[in-house]
CSV table of C-alpha atoms in Angstrom, one decimal:
chain,number,residue,atom,x,y,z
A,110,MET,CA,10.3,-2.0,-22.5
A,111,GLY,CA,13.3,-3.8,-21.0
A,112,VAL,CA,17.0,-3.3,-21.1
A,113,GLU,CA,18.7,-5.9,-23.2
A,114,GLY,CA,21.7,-7.9,-22.1
A,115,ASN,CA,21.7,-7.2,-18.3
A,116,ASN,CA,21.2,-9.5,-15.4
A,117,GLY,CA,19.3,-8.6,-12.2
A,118,SER,CA,15.8,-7.3,-11.5
A,119,CYS,CA,14.0,-4.6,-13.4
A,120,MET,CA,13.0,-1.5,-11.5
A,121,ALA,CA,12.0,2.0,-12.1
A,122,ILE,CA,13.1,5.2,-10.4
A,123,ARG,CA,12.6,8.9,-10.9
A,124,SER,CA,14.5,11.0,-13.4
A,125,LEU,CA,18.2,10.8,-12.7
A,126,PRO,CA,20.7,13.6,-13.2
A,127,PRO,CA,22.8,13.5,-16.4
A,128,VAL,CA,25.5,10.9,-16.3
A,129,SER,CA,28.7,10.8,-18.3
A,130,ILE,CA,28.6,8.2,-21.0
A,131,SER,CA,31.3,5.7,-21.1
A,132,ARG,CA,31.9,2.0,-21.8
A,133,CYS,CA,29.4,-0.1,-19.8
A,134,SER,CA,30.9,-2.5,-17.3
A,135,HIS,CA,28.9,-5.2,-19.1
A,136,GLY,CA,31.1,-4.7,-22.1
A,137,SER,CA,29.2,-2.8,-24.7
A,138,SER,CA,30.2,0.6,-26.0
A,139,VAL,CA,27.6,3.4,-26.3
A,140,THR,CA,27.4,6.9,-27.7
A,141,SER,CA,25.7,10.0,-26.4
A,142,ASP,CA,22.9,9.8,-29.0
A,143,ASP,CA,21.9,6.2,-28.1
A,144,SER,CA,18.4,6.1,-26.7
A,145,SER,CA,19.5,3.2,-24.5
A,146,THR,CA,22.6,4.2,-22.7
A,147,CYS,CA,24.8,2.7,-20.1
A,148,GLY,CA,26.8,5.3,-18.2
A,149,SER,CA,29.5,5.3,-15.7
A,150,PRO,CA,28.8,2.9,-12.8
A,151,ARG,CA,26.1,4.1,-10.4
A,152,TRP,CA,26.7,2.0,-7.3
A,153,ILE,CA,23.8,0.9,-5.1
A,154,GLY,CA,24.5,0.0,-1.5
A,155,ARG,CA,28.0,-1.4,-1.4
A,156,GLY,CA,28.7,-1.6,-5.1
A,157,LEU,CA,26.1,-4.1,-6.2
A,158,SER,CA,25.9,-3.3,-9.9
A,159,CYS,CA,26.1,-0.8,-12.7
A,160,VAL,CA,22.8,0.8,-13.5
A,161,CYS,CA,21.8,0.6,-17.1
A,162,MET,CA,19.1,3.1,-18.1
A,163,LYS,CA,16.5,3.5,-20.8
A,164,ARG,CA,14.7,6.8,-20.8
A,165,LYS,CA,10.9,6.8,-20.8
A,166,VAL,CA,9.2,10.2,-20.4
A,167,THR,CA,10.2,11.4,-16.9
A,168,TYR,CA,11.2,8.0,-15.5
A,169,GLU,CA,14.1,5.8,-15.9
A,170,ARG,CA,13.8,2.1,-16.6
A,171,ILE,CA,16.7,0.4,-14.9
A,172,CYS,CA,18.1,-3.0,-14.2
A,173,VAL,CA,19.7,-3.3,-10.8
A,174,ASN,CA,19.9,-5.7,-7.9
A,175,LEU,CA,18.0,-4.8,-4.8
A,176,THR,CA,20.0,-3.4,-1.9
A,177,PRO,CA,20.3,-5.6,1.2
A,178,LEU,CA,17.9,-3.2,3.0
A,179,GLN,CA,15.4,-3.3,0.2
A,180,GLU,CA,15.5,-7.0,0.0
A,181,GLU,CA,15.1,-7.5,3.7
A,182,ARG,CA,12.1,-5.1,4.0
A,183,LEU,CA,10.5,-6.5,0.8
A,184,GLN,CA,10.8,-10.1,2.1
A,185,ARG,CA,9.3,-9.0,5.5
A,186,LEU,CA,6.4,-7.3,3.7
A,187,LYS,CA,5.8,-10.4,1.5
A,188,HIS,CA,5.8,-12.5,4.6
A,189,ARG,CA,3.1,-10.3,6.2
A,190,MET,CA,1.0,-10.7,3.1
A,191,LYS,CA,1.1,-14.5,3.4
A,192,VAL,CA,-0.1,-14.6,7.0
A,193,TYR,CA,-3.8,-15.7,7.3
A,194,PHE,CA,-5.9,-14.5,10.2
A,195,ASP,CA,-6.1,-17.3,12.7
A,196,SER,CA,-8.7,-16.9,15.4
A,197,LEU,CA,-6.9,-19.4,17.6
A,198,ARG,CA,-3.7,-17.5,17.7
A,199,ARG,CA,-3.3,-15.4,20.9
A,200,ASP,CA,-1.4,-12.6,19.1
A,201,HIS,CA,-4.2,-12.4,16.4
A,202,GLN,CA,-6.8,-12.3,19.2
A,203,GLU,CA,-4.9,-9.5,20.9
A,204,ALA,CA,-4.6,-7.5,17.7
A,205,LEU,CA,-8.3,-7.7,17.2
A,206,ARG,CA,-9.0,-6.5,20.7
A,207,ALA,CA,-6.4,-3.7,20.2
A,208,LEU,CA,-8.4,-2.6,17.1
A,209,TRP,CA,-11.6,-2.5,19.1
A,210,TYR,CA,-10.1,-0.4,21.9
A,211,ALA,CA,-8.3,1.9,19.4
A,212,THR,CA,-11.7,2.4,17.8
A,213,TYR,CA,-13.9,2.6,20.8
A,214,PRO,CA,-11.6,3.4,23.8
A,215,ASP,CA,-14.4,4.0,26.2
A,216,GLN,CA,-16.6,1.0,25.2
A,217,GLU,CA,-16.0,-2.4,26.7
A,218,LEU,CA,-15.8,-5.3,24.3
A,219,HIS,CA,-18.0,-8.3,25.3
A,220,GLY,CA,-16.1,-10.8,23.2
A,221,LEU,CA,-14.3,-11.6,20.0
A,222,ILE,CA,-17.6,-12.9,18.7
A,223,SER,CA,-20.2,-10.2,19.4
A,224,ASP,CA,-22.9,-8.1,17.7
A,225,GLN,CA,-20.7,-5.1,18.7
A,226,TRP,CA,-18.5,-5.7,15.8
A,227,LYS,CA,-21.2,-4.8,13.4
A,228,GLU,CA,-20.9,-1.2,14.7
A,229,MET,CA,-17.4,-1.1,13.1
A,230,GLY,CA,-18.7,-2.3,9.8
A,231,TRP,CA,-18.0,-6.0,9.8
A,232,GLN,CA,-20.5,-8.3,8.1
A,233,GLY,CA,-21.4,-10.3,11.1
A,234,ARG,CA,-20.7,-11.1,14.8
A,235,ASP,CA,-17.4,-12.7,14.0
A,236,PRO,CA,-15.0,-10.3,12.2
A,237,SER,CA,-12.4,-13.1,11.6
A,238,THR,CA,-14.6,-14.4,8.7
A,239,ASP,CA,-14.0,-11.1,6.8
A,240,PHE,CA,-10.2,-11.4,6.8
A,241,ARG,CA,-10.1,-14.2,4.3
A,242,GLY,CA,-9.5,-12.1,1.3
A,243,ALA,CA,-6.5,-10.1,2.6
A,244,GLY,CA,-5.3,-11.9,5.7
A,245,PHE,CA,-3.8,-10.7,8.9
A,246,ILE,CA,-2.1,-7.7,7.3
A,247,SER,CA,-5.6,-6.1,6.7
A,248,LEU,CA,-6.1,-6.1,10.5
A,249,GLU,CA,-2.7,-4.6,11.0
A,250,ASN,CA,-3.5,-1.9,8.5
A,251,LEU,CA,-6.7,-1.0,10.2
A,252,LEU,CA,-4.9,-0.9,13.6
A,253,PHE,CA,-2.1,1.2,12.2
A,254,PHE,CA,-4.6,3.7,10.7
A,255,ALA,CA,-6.6,3.9,14.0
A,256,LYS,CA,-3.4,4.5,16.1
A,257,THR,CA,-1.5,6.8,13.7
A,258,PHE,CA,-4.2,9.0,12.2
A,259,SER,CA,-7.0,8.6,14.8
A,260,THR,CA,-8.8,11.8,13.7
A,261,SER,CA,-9.1,10.7,10.1
A,262,PHE,CA,-9.9,7.1,11.2
A,263,GLN,CA,-12.8,8.3,13.4
A,264,ARG,CA,-14.1,10.7,10.7
A,265,LEU,CA,-14.3,7.9,8.2
A,266,LEU,CA,-15.7,5.4,10.7
A,267,LYS,CA,-18.5,7.8,11.7
A,268,LYS,CA,-19.0,8.9,8.1
A,269,GLN,CA,-18.6,12.6,9.1
A,270,GLY,CA,-18.4,15.3,6.5
A,271,GLY,CA,-20.0,15.6,3.1
A,272,LYS,CA,-23.3,14.4,1.8
A,273,ARG,CA,-23.4,10.7,2.6
A,274,ALA,CA,-25.4,8.0,0.7
A,275,THR,CA,-28.4,6.3,2.2
A,276,TRP,CA,-26.6,3.0,1.8
A,277,GLU,CA,-23.0,3.6,3.0
A,278,TYR,CA,-20.0,1.3,2.6
A,279,PRO,CA,-19.3,-0.8,5.7
A,280,PHE,CA,-16.2,0.7,7.2
A,281,ALA,CA,-14.2,-2.3,8.3
A,282,VAL,CA,-15.0,-4.5,5.3
A,283,ALA,CA,-14.0,-1.6,3.1
A,284,GLY,CA,-10.7,-1.5,4.9
A,285,VAL,CA,-10.0,-5.2,4.1
A,286,ASN,CA,-10.9,-4.5,0.4
A,287,ILE,CA,-8.5,-1.6,0.3
A,288,THR,CA,-5.7,-3.8,1.6
A,289,PHE,CA,-6.4,-6.4,-1.1
A,290,MET,CA,-6.5,-3.7,-3.7
A,291,ILE,CA,-3.1,-2.3,-2.8
A,292,MET,CA,-1.7,-5.9,-2.7
A,293,GLN,CA,-2.9,-6.3,-6.3
A,294,MET,CA,-1.7,-2.9,-7.4
A,295,LEU,CA,1.9,-3.5,-6.1
A,296,ASP,CA,1.9,-7.1,-7.2
A,297,LEU,CA,4.9,-7.8,-4.9
A,298,GLN,CA,4.4,-11.6,-4.9
A,299,SER,CA,4.7,-11.9,-8.7
A,300,THR,CA,7.8,-13.2,-10.5
A,301,LYS,CA,6.8,-11.3,-13.6
A,302,ARG,CA,8.5,-8.1,-14.9
A,303,ARG,CA,8.0,-5.3,-12.5
A,304,THR,CA,5.8,-2.3,-13.1
A,305,PHE,CA,6.8,1.3,-12.5
A,306,VAL,CA,4.5,1.6,-9.6
A,307,ARG,CA,5.9,-1.6,-8.0
A,308,ALA,CA,9.5,-0.4,-8.4
A,309,VAL,CA,8.8,3.1,-7.1
A,310,PHE,CA,7.2,1.6,-4.0
A,311,ILE,CA,10.2,-0.6,-3.4
A,312,GLN,CA,12.3,2.5,-3.4
A,313,MET,CA,10.0,4.0,-0.9
A,314,LEU,CA,10.2,0.9,1.3
A,315,SER,CA,13.9,1.4,1.6
A,316,GLU,CA,13.2,4.8,3.1
A,317,ASP,CA,10.3,3.7,5.4
A,318,GLU,CA,9.5,0.2,6.6
A,319,TRP,CA,5.9,1.3,7.1
A,320,ALA,CA,5.4,2.5,3.6
A,321,PHE,CA,2.7,-0.1,2.9
A,322,ASP,CA,0.7,0.9,6.0
A,323,LEU,CA,1.0,4.6,5.2
A,324,LEU,CA,-0.1,4.0,1.6
A,325,TYR,CA,-3.1,2.1,3.0
A,326,CYS,CA,-4.1,5.2,5.1
A,327,VAL,CA,-3.8,7.4,2.0
A,328,ALA,CA,-5.8,5.0,0.0
A,329,PHE,CA,-8.6,4.9,2.6
A,330,VAL,CA,-9.0,8.7,2.6
A,331,VAL,CA,-8.8,8.9,-1.2
A,332,MET,CA,-11.5,6.3,-1.5
A,333,ASP,CA,-13.8,8.1,0.9
A,334,LYS,CA,-13.2,11.4,-0.9
A,335,GLN,CA,-14.1,9.8,-4.3
A,336,TRP,CA,-17.1,8.2,-2.7
A,337,LEU,CA,-18.4,11.6,-1.8
A,338,GLU,CA,-17.5,13.3,-5.0
A,339,LYS,CA,-19.2,10.6,-7.0
A,340,ASN,CA,-22.2,10.6,-4.7
A,341,ALA,CA,-21.8,6.8,-4.7
A,342,SER,CA,-24.0,4.2,-3.2
A,343,TYR,CA,-23.1,0.7,-1.8
A,344,MET,CA,-23.5,-1.0,-5.2
A,345,GLU,CA,-20.8,1.4,-6.7
A,346,PHE,CA,-18.1,0.5,-4.2
A,347,ASN,CA,-16.0,-1.5,-6.6
A,348,GLU,CA,-16.1,1.3,-9.2
A,349,VAL,CA,-14.9,3.8,-6.5
A,350,LEU,CA,-12.2,1.3,-5.5
A,351,ARG,CA,-11.0,1.1,-9.2
A,352,SER,CA,-10.8,4.9,-9.5
A,353,THR,CA,-9.0,5.1,-6.1
A,354,ARG,CA,-6.4,2.7,-7.4
A,355,ALA,CA,-5.9,4.8,-10.6
A,356,GLN,CA,-5.4,7.9,-8.5
A,357,LEU,CA,-2.9,6.2,-6.3
A,358,GLU,CA,-0.9,5.0,-9.3
A,359,ARG,CA,-0.9,8.5,-10.8
A,360,GLU,CA,0.4,10.0,-7.6
A,361,LEU,CA,3.1,7.4,-7.0
A,362,LEU,CA,4.5,8.1,-10.4
A,363,LEU,CA,4.8,11.9,-10.0
A,364,ASP,CA,8.4,13.1,-10.3
A,365,ASP,CA,8.5,14.8,-6.9
A,366,VAL,CA,7.0,11.9,-5.0
A,367,MET,CA,9.8,10.2,-3.3
A,368,ARG,CA,8.0,9.1,-0.1
A,369,ILE,CA,4.4,8.3,0.7
A,370,GLU,CA,4.3,11.6,2.6
A,371,ASP,CA,5.0,13.4,-0.7
A,372,MET,CA,1.8,12.1,-2.3
A,373,PRO,CA,-0.7,15.0,-2.8
A,374,SER,CA,-3.4,13.0,-1.1
A,375,TYR,CA,-1.4,12.5,2.0
A,376,SER,CA,-2.6,16.0,3.0
A,377,LEU,CA,-6.0,14.5,3.5
A,378,LEU,CA,-4.8,12.7,6.6
A,379,CYS,CA,-4.9,14.4,9.9
């Protein structure tokens, strides 16, 4: 459901307060009983454009240009998503070492290629081979989780709490898959019409540059919670990941969720 006759990008925001109905700046007159109304100009940033709204349940479908801050942070996030892990880059090597010591602060790392990495849930001795699906940002996400919510990170790493399956999901590889899942859900690289979830996230990004990383942390604890509730085994990981995505989408679209911290599942982090 789009808004006809307007330029700019399509976005979605939460319910807006009532607006006075007048002649749209694009030149079309409207009446108060019109289901697609264009009210008095609602300026974004420094007067970028008039917001034209079409009501859909408790959300508003709008066409509006991104603010300079939203555009800057969105482009920065898109750039992060395009960076592949390069085992020859010193900064990538240092990030990998930082992840190890954030995870095992009292355990010396013998090398970037070592059997030790299997303890964290990588598939082999060289964790760089597991980053191919989601790139360097998946390492950044794991490192952010380890440093920001260390208690939750350690709890999930060590599979503490609940009745665990005999064949558990590998922690680190699961983290890479979660990054990829969120990238698909938000679909930020696409030039197609935006979804409500994507647009709501862009609104959040203007409030917090680390919204993607915070959403990742929420997604990880939601996935583990659903894993336990479903009494899932390794072969059911993809099914759990799909249900995790569905829950994230539902929570992001709640009326009172304006930031990642407002999501009900954020309370699972500690």
